[in-house]
Tab-separated table of C-alpha atoms in Angstrom:
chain	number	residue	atom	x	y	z
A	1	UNK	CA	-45.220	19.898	-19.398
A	2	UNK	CA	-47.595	20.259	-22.424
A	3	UNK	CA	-45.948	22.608	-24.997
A	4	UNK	CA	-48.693	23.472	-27.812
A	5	UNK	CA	-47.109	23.887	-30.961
A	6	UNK	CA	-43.862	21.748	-30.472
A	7	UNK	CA	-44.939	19.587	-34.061
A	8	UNK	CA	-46.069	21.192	-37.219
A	9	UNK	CA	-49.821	22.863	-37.246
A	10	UNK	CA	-52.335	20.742	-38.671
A	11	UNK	CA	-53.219	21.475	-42.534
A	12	UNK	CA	-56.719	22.532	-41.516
A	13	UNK	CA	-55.618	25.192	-38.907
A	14	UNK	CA	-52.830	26.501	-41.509
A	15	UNK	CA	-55.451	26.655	-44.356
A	16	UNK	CA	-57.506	29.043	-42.364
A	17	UNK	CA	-54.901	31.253	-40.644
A	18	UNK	CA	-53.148	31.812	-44.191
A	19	UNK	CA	-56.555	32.791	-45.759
A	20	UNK	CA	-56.708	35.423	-42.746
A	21	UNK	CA	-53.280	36.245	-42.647
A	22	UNK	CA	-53.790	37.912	-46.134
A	23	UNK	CA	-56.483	40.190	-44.454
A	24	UNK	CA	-53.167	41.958	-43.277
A	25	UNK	CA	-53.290	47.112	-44.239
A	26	UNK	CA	-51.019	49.815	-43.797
A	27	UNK	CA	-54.021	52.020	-42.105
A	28	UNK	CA	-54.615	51.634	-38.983
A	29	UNK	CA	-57.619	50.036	-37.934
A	30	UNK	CA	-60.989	51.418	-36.718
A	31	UNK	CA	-62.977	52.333	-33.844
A	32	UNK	CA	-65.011	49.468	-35.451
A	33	UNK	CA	-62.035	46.977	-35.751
A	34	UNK	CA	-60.933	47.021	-32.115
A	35	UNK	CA	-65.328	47.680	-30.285
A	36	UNK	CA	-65.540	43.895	-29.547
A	37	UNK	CA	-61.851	44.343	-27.144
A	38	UNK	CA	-62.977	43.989	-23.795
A	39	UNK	CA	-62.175	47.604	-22.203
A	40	UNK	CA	-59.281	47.777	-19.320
A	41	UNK	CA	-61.740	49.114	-17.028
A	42	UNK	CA	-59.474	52.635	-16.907
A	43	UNK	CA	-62.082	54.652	-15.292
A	44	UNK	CA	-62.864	52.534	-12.717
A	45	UNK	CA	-59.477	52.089	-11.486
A	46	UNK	CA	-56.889	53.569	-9.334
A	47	UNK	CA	-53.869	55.398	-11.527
A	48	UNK	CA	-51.275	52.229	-11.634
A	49	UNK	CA	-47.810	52.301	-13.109
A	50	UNK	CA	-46.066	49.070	-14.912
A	51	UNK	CA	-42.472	48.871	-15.786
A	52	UNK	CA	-41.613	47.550	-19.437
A	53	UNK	CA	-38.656	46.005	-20.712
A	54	UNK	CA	-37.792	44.391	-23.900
A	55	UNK	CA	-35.079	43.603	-26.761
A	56	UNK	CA	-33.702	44.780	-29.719
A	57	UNK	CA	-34.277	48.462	-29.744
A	58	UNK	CA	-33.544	48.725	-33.436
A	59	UNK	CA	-36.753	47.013	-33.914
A	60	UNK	CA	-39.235	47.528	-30.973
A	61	UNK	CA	-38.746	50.767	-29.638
A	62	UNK	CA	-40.384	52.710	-31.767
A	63	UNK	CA	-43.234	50.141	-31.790
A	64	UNK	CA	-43.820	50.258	-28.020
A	65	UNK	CA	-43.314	54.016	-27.514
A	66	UNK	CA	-46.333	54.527	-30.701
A	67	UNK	CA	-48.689	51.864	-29.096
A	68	UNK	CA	-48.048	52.942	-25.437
A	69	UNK	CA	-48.746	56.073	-26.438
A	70	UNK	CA	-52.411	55.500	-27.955
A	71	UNK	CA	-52.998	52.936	-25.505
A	72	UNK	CA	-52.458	54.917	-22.858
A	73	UNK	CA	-54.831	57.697	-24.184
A	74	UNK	CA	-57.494	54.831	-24.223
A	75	UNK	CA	-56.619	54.206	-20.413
A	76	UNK	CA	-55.393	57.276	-18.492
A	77	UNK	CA	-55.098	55.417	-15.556
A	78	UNK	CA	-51.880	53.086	-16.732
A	79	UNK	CA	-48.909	54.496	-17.112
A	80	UNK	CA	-46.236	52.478	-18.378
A	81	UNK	CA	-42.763	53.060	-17.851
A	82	UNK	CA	-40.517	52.022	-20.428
A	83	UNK	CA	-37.497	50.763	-19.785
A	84	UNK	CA	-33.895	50.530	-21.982
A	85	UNK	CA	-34.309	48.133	-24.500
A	86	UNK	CA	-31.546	44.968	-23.692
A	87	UNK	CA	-29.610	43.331	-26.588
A	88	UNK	CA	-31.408	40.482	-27.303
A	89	UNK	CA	-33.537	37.577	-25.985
A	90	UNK	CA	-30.970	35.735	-23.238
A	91	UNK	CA	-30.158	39.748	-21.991
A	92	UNK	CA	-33.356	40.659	-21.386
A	93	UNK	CA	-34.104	36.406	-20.348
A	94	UNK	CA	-31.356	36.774	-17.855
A	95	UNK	CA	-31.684	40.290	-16.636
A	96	UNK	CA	-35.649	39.437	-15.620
A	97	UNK	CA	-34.736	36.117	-14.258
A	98	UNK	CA	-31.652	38.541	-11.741
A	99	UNK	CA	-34.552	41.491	-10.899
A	100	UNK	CA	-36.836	38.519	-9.913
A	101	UNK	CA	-34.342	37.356	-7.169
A	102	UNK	CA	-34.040	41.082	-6.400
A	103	UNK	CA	-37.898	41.833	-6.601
A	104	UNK	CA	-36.940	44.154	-9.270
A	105	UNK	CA	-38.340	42.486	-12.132
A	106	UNK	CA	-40.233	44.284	-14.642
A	107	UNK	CA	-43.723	43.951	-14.175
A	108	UNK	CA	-44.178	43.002	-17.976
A	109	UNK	CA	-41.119	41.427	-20.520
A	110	UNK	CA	-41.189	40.632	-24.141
A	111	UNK	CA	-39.566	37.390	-23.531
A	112	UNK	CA	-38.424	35.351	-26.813
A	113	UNK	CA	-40.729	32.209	-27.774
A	114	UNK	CA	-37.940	30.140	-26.414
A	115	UNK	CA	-37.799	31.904	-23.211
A	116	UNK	CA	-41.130	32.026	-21.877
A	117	UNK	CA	-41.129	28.333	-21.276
A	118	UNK	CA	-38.138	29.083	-17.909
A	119	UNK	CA	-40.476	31.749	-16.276
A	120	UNK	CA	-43.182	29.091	-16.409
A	121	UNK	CA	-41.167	26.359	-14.889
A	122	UNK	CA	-39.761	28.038	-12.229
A	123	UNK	CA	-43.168	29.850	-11.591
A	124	UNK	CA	-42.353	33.083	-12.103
A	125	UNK	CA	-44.733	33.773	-14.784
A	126	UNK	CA	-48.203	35.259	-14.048
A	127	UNK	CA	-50.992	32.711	-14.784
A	128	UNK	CA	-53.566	35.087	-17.198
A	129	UNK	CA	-56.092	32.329	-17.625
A	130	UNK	CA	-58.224	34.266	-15.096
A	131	UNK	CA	-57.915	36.927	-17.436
A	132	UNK	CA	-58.645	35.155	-20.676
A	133	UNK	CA	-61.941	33.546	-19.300
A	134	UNK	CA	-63.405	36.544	-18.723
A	135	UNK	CA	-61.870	38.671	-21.837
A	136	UNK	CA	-64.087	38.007	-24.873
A	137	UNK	CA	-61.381	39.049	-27.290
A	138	UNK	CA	-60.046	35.218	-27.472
A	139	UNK	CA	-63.307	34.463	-28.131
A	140	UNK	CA	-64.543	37.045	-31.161
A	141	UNK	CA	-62.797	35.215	-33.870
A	142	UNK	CA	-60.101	38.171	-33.837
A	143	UNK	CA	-56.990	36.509	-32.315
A	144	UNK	CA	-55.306	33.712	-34.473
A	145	UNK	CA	-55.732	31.133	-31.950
A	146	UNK	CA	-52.735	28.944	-33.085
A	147	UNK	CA	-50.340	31.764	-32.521
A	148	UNK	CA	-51.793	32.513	-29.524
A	149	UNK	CA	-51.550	28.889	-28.190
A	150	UNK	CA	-47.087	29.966	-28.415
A	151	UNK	CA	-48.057	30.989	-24.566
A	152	UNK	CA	-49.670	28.196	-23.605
A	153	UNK	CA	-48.339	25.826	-20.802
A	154	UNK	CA	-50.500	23.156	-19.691
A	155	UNK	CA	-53.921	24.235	-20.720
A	156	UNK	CA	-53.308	27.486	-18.967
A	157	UNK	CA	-52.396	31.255	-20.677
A	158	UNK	CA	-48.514	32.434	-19.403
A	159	UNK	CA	-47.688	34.945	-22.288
A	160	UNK	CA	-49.330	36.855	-25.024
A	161	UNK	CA	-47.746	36.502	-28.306
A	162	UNK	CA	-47.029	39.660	-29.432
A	163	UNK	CA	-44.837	39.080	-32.716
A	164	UNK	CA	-43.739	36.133	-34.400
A	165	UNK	CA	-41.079	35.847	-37.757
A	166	UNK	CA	-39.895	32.735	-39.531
A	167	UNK	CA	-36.176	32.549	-41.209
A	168	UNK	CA	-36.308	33.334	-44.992
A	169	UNK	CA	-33.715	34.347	-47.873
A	170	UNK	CA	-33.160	38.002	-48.797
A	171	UNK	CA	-31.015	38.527	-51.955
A	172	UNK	CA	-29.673	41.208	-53.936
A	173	UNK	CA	-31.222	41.525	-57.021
A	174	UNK	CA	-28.718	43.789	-58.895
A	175	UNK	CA	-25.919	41.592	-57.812
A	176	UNK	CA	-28.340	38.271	-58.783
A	177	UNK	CA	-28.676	40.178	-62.727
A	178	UNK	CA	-24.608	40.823	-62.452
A	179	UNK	CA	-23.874	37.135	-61.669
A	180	UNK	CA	-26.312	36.342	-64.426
A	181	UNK	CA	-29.061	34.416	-62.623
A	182	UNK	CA	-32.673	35.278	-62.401
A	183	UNK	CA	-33.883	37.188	-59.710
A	184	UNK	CA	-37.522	36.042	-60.343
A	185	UNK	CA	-36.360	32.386	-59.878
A	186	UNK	CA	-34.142	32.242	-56.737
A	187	UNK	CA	-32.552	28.734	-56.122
A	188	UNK	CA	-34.811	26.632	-53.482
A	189	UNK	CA	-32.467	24.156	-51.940
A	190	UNK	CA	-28.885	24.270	-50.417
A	191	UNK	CA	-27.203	22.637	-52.941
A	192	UNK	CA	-28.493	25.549	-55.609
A	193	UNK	CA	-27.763	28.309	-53.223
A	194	UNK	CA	-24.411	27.497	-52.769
A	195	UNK	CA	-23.917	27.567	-56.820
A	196	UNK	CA	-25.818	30.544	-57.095
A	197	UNK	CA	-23.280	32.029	-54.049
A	198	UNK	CA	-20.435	30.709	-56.410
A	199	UNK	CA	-21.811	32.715	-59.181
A	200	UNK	CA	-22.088	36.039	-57.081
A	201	UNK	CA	-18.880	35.346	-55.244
A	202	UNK	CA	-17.117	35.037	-58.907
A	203	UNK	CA	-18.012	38.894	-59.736
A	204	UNK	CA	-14.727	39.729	-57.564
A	205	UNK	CA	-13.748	42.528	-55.526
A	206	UNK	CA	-14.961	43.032	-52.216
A	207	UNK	CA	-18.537	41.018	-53.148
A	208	UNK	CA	-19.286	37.721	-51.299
A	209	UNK	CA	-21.907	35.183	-51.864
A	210	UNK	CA	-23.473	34.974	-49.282
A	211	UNK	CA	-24.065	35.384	-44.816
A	212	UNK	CA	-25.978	32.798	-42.960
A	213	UNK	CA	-27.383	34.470	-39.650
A	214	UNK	CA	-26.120	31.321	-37.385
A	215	UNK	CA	-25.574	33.463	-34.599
A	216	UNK	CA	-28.903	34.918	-34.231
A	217	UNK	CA	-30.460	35.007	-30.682
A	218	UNK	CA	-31.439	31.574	-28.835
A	219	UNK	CA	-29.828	28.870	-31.527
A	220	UNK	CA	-33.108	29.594	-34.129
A	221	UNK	CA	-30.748	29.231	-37.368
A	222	UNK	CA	-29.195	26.403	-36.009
A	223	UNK	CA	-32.644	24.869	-35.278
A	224	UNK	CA	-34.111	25.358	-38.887
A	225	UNK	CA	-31.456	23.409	-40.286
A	226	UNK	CA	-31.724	20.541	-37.644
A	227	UNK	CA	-35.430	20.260	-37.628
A	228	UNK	CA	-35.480	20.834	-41.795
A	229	UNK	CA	-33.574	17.044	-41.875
A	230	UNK	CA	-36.144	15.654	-39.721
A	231	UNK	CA	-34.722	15.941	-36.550
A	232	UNK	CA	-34.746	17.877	-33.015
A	233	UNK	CA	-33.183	18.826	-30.408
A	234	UNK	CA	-34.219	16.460	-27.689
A	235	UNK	CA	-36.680	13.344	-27.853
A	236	UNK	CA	-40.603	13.285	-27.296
A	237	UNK	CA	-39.417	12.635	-23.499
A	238	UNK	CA	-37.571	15.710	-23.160
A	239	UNK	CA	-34.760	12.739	-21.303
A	240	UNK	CA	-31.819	12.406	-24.240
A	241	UNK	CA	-30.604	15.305	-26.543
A	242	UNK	CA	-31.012	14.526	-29.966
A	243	UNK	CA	-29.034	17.434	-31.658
A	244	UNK	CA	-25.831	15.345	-31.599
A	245	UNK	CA	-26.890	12.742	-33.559
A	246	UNK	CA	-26.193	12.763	-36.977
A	247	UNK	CA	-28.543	15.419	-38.613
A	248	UNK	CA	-27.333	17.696	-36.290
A	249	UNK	CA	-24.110	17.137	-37.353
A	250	UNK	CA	-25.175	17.120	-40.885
A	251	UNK	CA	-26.592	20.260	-40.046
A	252	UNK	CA	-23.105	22.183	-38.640
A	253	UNK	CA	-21.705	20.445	-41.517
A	254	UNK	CA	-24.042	22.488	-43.939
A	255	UNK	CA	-23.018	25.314	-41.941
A	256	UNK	CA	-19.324	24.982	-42.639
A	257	UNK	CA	-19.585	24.291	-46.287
A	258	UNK	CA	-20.671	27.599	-46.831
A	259	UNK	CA	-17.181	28.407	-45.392
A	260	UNK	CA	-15.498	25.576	-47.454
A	261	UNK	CA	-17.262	26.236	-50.635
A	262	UNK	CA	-15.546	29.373	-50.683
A	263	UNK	CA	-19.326	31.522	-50.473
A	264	UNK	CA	-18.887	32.718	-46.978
A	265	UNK	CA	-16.781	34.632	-44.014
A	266	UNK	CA	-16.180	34.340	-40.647
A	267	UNK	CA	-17.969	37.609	-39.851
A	268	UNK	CA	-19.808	38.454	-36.729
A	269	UNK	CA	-23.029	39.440	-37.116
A	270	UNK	CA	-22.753	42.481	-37.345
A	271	UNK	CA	-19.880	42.611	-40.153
A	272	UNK	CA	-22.544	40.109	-42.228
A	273	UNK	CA	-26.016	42.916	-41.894
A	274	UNK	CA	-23.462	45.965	-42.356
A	275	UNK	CA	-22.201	43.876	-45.542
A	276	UNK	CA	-25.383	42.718	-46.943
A	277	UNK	CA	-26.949	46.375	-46.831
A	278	UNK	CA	-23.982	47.845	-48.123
A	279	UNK	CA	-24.662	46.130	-51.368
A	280	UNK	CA	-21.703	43.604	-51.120
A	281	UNK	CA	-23.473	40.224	-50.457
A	282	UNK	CA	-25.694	38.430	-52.636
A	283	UNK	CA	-28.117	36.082	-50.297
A	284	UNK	CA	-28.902	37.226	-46.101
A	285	UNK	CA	-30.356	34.214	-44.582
A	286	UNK	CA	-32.184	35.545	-41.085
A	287	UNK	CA	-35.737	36.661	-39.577
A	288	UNK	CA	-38.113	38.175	-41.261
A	289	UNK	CA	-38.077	40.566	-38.440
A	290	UNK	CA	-35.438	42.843	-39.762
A	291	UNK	CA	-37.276	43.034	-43.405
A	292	UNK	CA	-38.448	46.987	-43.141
A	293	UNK	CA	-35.201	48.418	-41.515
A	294	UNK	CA	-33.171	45.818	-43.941
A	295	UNK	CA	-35.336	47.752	-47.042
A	296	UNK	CA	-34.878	51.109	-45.416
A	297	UNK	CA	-31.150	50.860	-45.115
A	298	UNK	CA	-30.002	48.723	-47.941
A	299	UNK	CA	-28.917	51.007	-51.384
A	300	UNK	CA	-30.122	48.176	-53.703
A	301	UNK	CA	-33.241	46.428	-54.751
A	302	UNK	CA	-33.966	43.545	-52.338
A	303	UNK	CA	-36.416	40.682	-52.761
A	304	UNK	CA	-37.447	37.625	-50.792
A	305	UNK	CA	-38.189	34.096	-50.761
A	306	UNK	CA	-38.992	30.484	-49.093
A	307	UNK	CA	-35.605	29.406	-46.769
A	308	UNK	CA	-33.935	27.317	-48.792
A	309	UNK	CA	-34.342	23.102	-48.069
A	310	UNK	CA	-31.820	20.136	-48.388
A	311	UNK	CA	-32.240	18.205	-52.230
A	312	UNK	CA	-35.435	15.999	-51.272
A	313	UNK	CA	-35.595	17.501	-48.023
A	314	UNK	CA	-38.317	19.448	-45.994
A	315	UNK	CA	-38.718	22.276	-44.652
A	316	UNK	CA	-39.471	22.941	-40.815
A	317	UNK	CA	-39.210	26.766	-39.690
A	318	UNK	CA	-39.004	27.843	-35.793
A	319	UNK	CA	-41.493	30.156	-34.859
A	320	UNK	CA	-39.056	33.578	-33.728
A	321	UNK	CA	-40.435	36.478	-32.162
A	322	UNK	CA	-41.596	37.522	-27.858
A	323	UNK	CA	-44.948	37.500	-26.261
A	324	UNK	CA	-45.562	39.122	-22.890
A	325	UNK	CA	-44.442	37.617	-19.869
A	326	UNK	CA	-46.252	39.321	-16.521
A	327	UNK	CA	-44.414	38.732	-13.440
A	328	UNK	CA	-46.157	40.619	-10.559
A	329	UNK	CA	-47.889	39.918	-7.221
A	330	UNK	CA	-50.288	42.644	-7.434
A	331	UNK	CA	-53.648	42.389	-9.370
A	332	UNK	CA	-53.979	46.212	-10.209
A	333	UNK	CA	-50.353	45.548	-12.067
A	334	UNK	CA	-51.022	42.070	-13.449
A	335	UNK	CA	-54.773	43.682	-14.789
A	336	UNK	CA	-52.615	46.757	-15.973
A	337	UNK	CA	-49.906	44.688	-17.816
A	338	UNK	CA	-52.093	42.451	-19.246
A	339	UNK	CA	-54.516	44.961	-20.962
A	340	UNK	CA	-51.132	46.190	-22.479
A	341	UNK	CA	-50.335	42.882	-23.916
A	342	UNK	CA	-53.647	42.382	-25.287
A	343	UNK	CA	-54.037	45.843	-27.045
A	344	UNK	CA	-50.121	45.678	-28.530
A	345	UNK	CA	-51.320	41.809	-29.740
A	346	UNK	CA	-54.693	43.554	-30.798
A	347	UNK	CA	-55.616	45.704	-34.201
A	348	UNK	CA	-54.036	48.783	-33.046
A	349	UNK	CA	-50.422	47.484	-31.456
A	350	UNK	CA	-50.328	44.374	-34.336
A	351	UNK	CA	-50.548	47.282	-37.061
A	352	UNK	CA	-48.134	49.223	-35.594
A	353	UNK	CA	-45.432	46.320	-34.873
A	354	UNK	CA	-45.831	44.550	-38.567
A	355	UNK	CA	-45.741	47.878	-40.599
A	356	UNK	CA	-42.514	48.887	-38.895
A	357	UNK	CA	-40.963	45.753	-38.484
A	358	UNK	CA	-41.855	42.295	-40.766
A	359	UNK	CA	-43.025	40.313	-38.476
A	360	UNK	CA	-46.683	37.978	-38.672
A	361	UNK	CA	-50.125	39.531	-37.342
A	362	UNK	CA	-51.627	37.870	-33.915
A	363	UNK	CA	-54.908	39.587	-35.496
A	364	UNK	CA	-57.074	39.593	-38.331
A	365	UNK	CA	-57.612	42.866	-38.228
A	366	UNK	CA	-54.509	44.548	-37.719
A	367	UNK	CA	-53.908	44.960	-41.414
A	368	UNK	CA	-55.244	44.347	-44.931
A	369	UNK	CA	-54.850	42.424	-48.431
A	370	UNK	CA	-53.927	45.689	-49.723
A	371	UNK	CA	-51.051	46.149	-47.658
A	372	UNK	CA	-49.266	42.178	-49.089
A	373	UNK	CA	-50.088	43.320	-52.701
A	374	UNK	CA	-48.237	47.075	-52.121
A	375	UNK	CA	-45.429	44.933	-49.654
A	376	UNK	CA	-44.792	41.405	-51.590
A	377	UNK	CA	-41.577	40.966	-49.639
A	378	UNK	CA	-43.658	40.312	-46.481
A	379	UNK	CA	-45.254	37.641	-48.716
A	380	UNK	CA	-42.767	34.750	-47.961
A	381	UNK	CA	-43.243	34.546	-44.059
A	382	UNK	CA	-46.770	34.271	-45.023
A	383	UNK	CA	-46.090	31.293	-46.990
A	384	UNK	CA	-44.048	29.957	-44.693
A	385	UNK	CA	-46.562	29.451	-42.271
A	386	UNK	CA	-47.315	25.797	-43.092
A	387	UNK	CA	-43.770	24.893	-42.129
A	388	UNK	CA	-43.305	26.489	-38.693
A	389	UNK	CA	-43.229	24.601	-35.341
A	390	UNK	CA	-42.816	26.465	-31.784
A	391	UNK	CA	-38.963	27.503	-31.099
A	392	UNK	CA	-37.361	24.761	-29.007
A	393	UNK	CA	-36.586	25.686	-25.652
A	394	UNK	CA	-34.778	23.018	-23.264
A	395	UNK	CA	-36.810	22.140	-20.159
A	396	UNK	CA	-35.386	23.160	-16.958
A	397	UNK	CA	-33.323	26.176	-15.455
A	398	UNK	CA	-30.206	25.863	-18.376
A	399	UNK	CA	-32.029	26.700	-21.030
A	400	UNK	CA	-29.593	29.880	-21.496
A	401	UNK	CA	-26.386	28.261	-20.504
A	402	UNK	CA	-27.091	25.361	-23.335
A	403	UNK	CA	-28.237	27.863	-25.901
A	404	UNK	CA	-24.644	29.578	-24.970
A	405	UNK	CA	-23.010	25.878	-25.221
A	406	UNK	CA	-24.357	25.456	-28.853
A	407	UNK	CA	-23.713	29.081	-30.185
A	408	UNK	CA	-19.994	28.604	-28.693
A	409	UNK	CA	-19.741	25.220	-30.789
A	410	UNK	CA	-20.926	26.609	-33.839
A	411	UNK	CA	-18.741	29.853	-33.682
A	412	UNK	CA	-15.846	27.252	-33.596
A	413	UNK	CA	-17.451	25.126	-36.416
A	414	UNK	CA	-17.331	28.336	-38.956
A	415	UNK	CA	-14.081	29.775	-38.195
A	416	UNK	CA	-12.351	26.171	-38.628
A	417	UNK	CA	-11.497	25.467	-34.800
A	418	UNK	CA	-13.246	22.508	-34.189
A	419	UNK	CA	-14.993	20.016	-37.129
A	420	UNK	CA	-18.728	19.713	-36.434
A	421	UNK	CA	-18.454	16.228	-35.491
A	422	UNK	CA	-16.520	17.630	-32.751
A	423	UNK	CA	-18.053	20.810	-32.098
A	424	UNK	CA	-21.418	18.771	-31.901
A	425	UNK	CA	-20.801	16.637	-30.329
A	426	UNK	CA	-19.458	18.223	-27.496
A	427	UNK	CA	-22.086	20.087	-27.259
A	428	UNK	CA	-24.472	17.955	-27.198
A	429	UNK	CA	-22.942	15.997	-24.091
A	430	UNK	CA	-22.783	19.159	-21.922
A	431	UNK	CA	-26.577	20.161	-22.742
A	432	UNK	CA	-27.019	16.876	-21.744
A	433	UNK	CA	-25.324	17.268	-18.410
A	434	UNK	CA	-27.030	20.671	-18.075
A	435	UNK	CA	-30.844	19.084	-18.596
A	436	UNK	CA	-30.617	16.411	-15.712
């Protein structure tokens, strides 16, 4: 299988999507912005109702409740029911793939990047290209077509991109002035983050340096470091894991020194957000998905920059975020779910999702210049974008029980259980077993 995005974008592409991406406002867009969308043919249809589901409620459901409810004044006819959000990507992965053998599915899922690749495989996922042919909103100029291409299997459209992030550093700045370093210069590889940690970690009390996000959804922290040392997780051939070699265990070693060095606990993830917006940690590594509730909750001034790169290094981001999967035998559903897709990946829903969230546009229109000059820490994803590569997902039906296998072994890697040559390499063999 052909998976778009799986190397870095060309330069050319890049150069154009960043000079777009700064057309990113606050206001919402126009009648104007959104006249060339291709309409969802409401008021010829029959009423039809879609189910919804998605993760991370924190984040999205606010987002889908505003642009369900103005899409759904543009077309009376859908209603969309929207369900519970689920914890993260495997929940809601695993919960669709159950309500498929059930015929309970939902009729449209905001599967991870990493996910969509499963529904594909096993034919679950709605084929849109039917759709897209016929829809002259890929073809206005509108959609950035190498986000877009994230739901692309073979030449054909499975998913709509909806919302994608990139890892970057947040850091305290009032703790960065305290530990005397310079909170307009933040340190740019490992080896100076881990001094600058030392510094912060130094002031005493109950402050640490520093909480690396390693046990965010679908391995994606993991990843960055493994692909940033020139690596992957399995060959071109998709036959042999590669993550065991030894820049992935270069990579879990990284990991631990942050432990080692004295810079880092052995928190869950939770105990490392709760700490960092309580003013008590000086660097968050993690998604720039979290940026606005991370600003709206934290008690401090918080900037951000570039993720960090090995001394000589380079640096190689995973593309986070979900697009819309449609799983449905019916065409008045499939039509139905994918004119939601297209209008939440459209002006109206992209506005909505990047103002309350931090996530990248999928349009050029969704918001404006004005809105990265009055919003700089939205800036680094931005810049980021030359770096990013599609979110590695492992061919086959175990993609979730291997992502489970590697967050297991790095769990045991930072609390001192195993060594990473150990932990690694163990894991490594059983994805190994798990991808014949």
């Amino acid at each position: 299988m052909t998976l778009p995005l799986a190397k870095t974008i060309t330069r050319g592409a890049l150069a154009t999507l960043m000079l777009l991406a700064v057309g990113c406002s606050a206001t919402t867009p126009s009648s104007e912005d959104t006249a060339s969308s291709d309409p969802a043919a409401a008021d010829s249809q029959e009423p039809v109702t879609i189910t919804l589901a998605y993760p991370y409620g924190d984040l999205f459901t606010d987002v889908h409740r505003e642009t369900i409810e103005k899409f759904e004044a543009e077309n009376p006819n859908i209603n969309i029911d929207l369900q519970a959000p689920l914890a993260n990507y495997e929940e809601l992965a695993q919960r669709t793939l159950v309500g498929i053998t059930q015929r309970q599915a939902p009729t449209i899922s905001f599967q991870g990047i990493n996910q969509v690749r499963q529904f594909v495989d096993a034919g679950h996922a709605s084929d849109l290209s039917e759709f897209v042919v016929a829809d002259s909103r890929w073809t206005d100029g509108g959609l950035y077509e190498n986000m877009m291409a994230l739901g692309e299997f073979d030449g054909k459209q499975y998913a709509i991109p909806f919302a994608v992030s990139t890892p970057i550093m947040y850091y305290n700045v009032e703790l960065f002035e305290q530990a005397g370093l310079d909170p307009e210069n933040p340190p740019q590889t490992w080896p100076e983050v881990i001094e600058a940690a030392k510094q912060v970690q130094a002031l005493g009390g109950d402050v640490t340096g520093m909480w690396y996000d390693y046990l965010i959804t679908g391995n994606w922290a993991y990843q960055a470091l493994v692909y940033s040392k020139g690596s992957s997780m399995m060959d071109d051939s998709e036959s042999n894991i590669t993550f065991g070699g030894e820049t992935g265990i270069e990579a879990a070693q990284l990991l631990r020194s942050f432990v080692d060095e004295g810079v880092m606990q052995d928190w869950s993830r939770e105990q490392g957000i709760e700490s960092f917006v309580s003013g008590k940690v000086g660097f968050y590594f993690s998604s720039t998905s979290s940026l606005a509730n991370l600003q709206e909750k934290s008690n401090f001034t918080l900037k951000t920059a570039l993720f960090p790169t090995d001394e000589g290094g380079e640096r190689r981001l995973p593309t986070g975020g979900n697009a819309a999967v449609i799983i449905t035998d019916d065409p008045a559903e499939a039509k139905a779910a994918y004119e939601y897709a297209m209008f939440a990946a459209g002006p109206i829903g992209n506005n909505i999702m990047v103002n309350r969230t931090g996530y990248m546009p999928m349009h050029k229109a969704a918001v404006d210049e004005a809105f990265y000059e009055a919003n700089p820490n939205y800036q680094a994803s931005i810049d980021q974008i030359p770096y990013i590569f599609r979110w590695y997902s492992f061919p086959g039906e175990n993609n979730l029980k291997i992502i489970d296998t590697i967050k297991e072994s790095l769990q045991a890697v930072v609390s001192g259980q195993e060594t990473p040559e150990a932990a690694i390499t163990k894991a490594a063999d059983q994805a190994q077993d798990l991808v014949k």
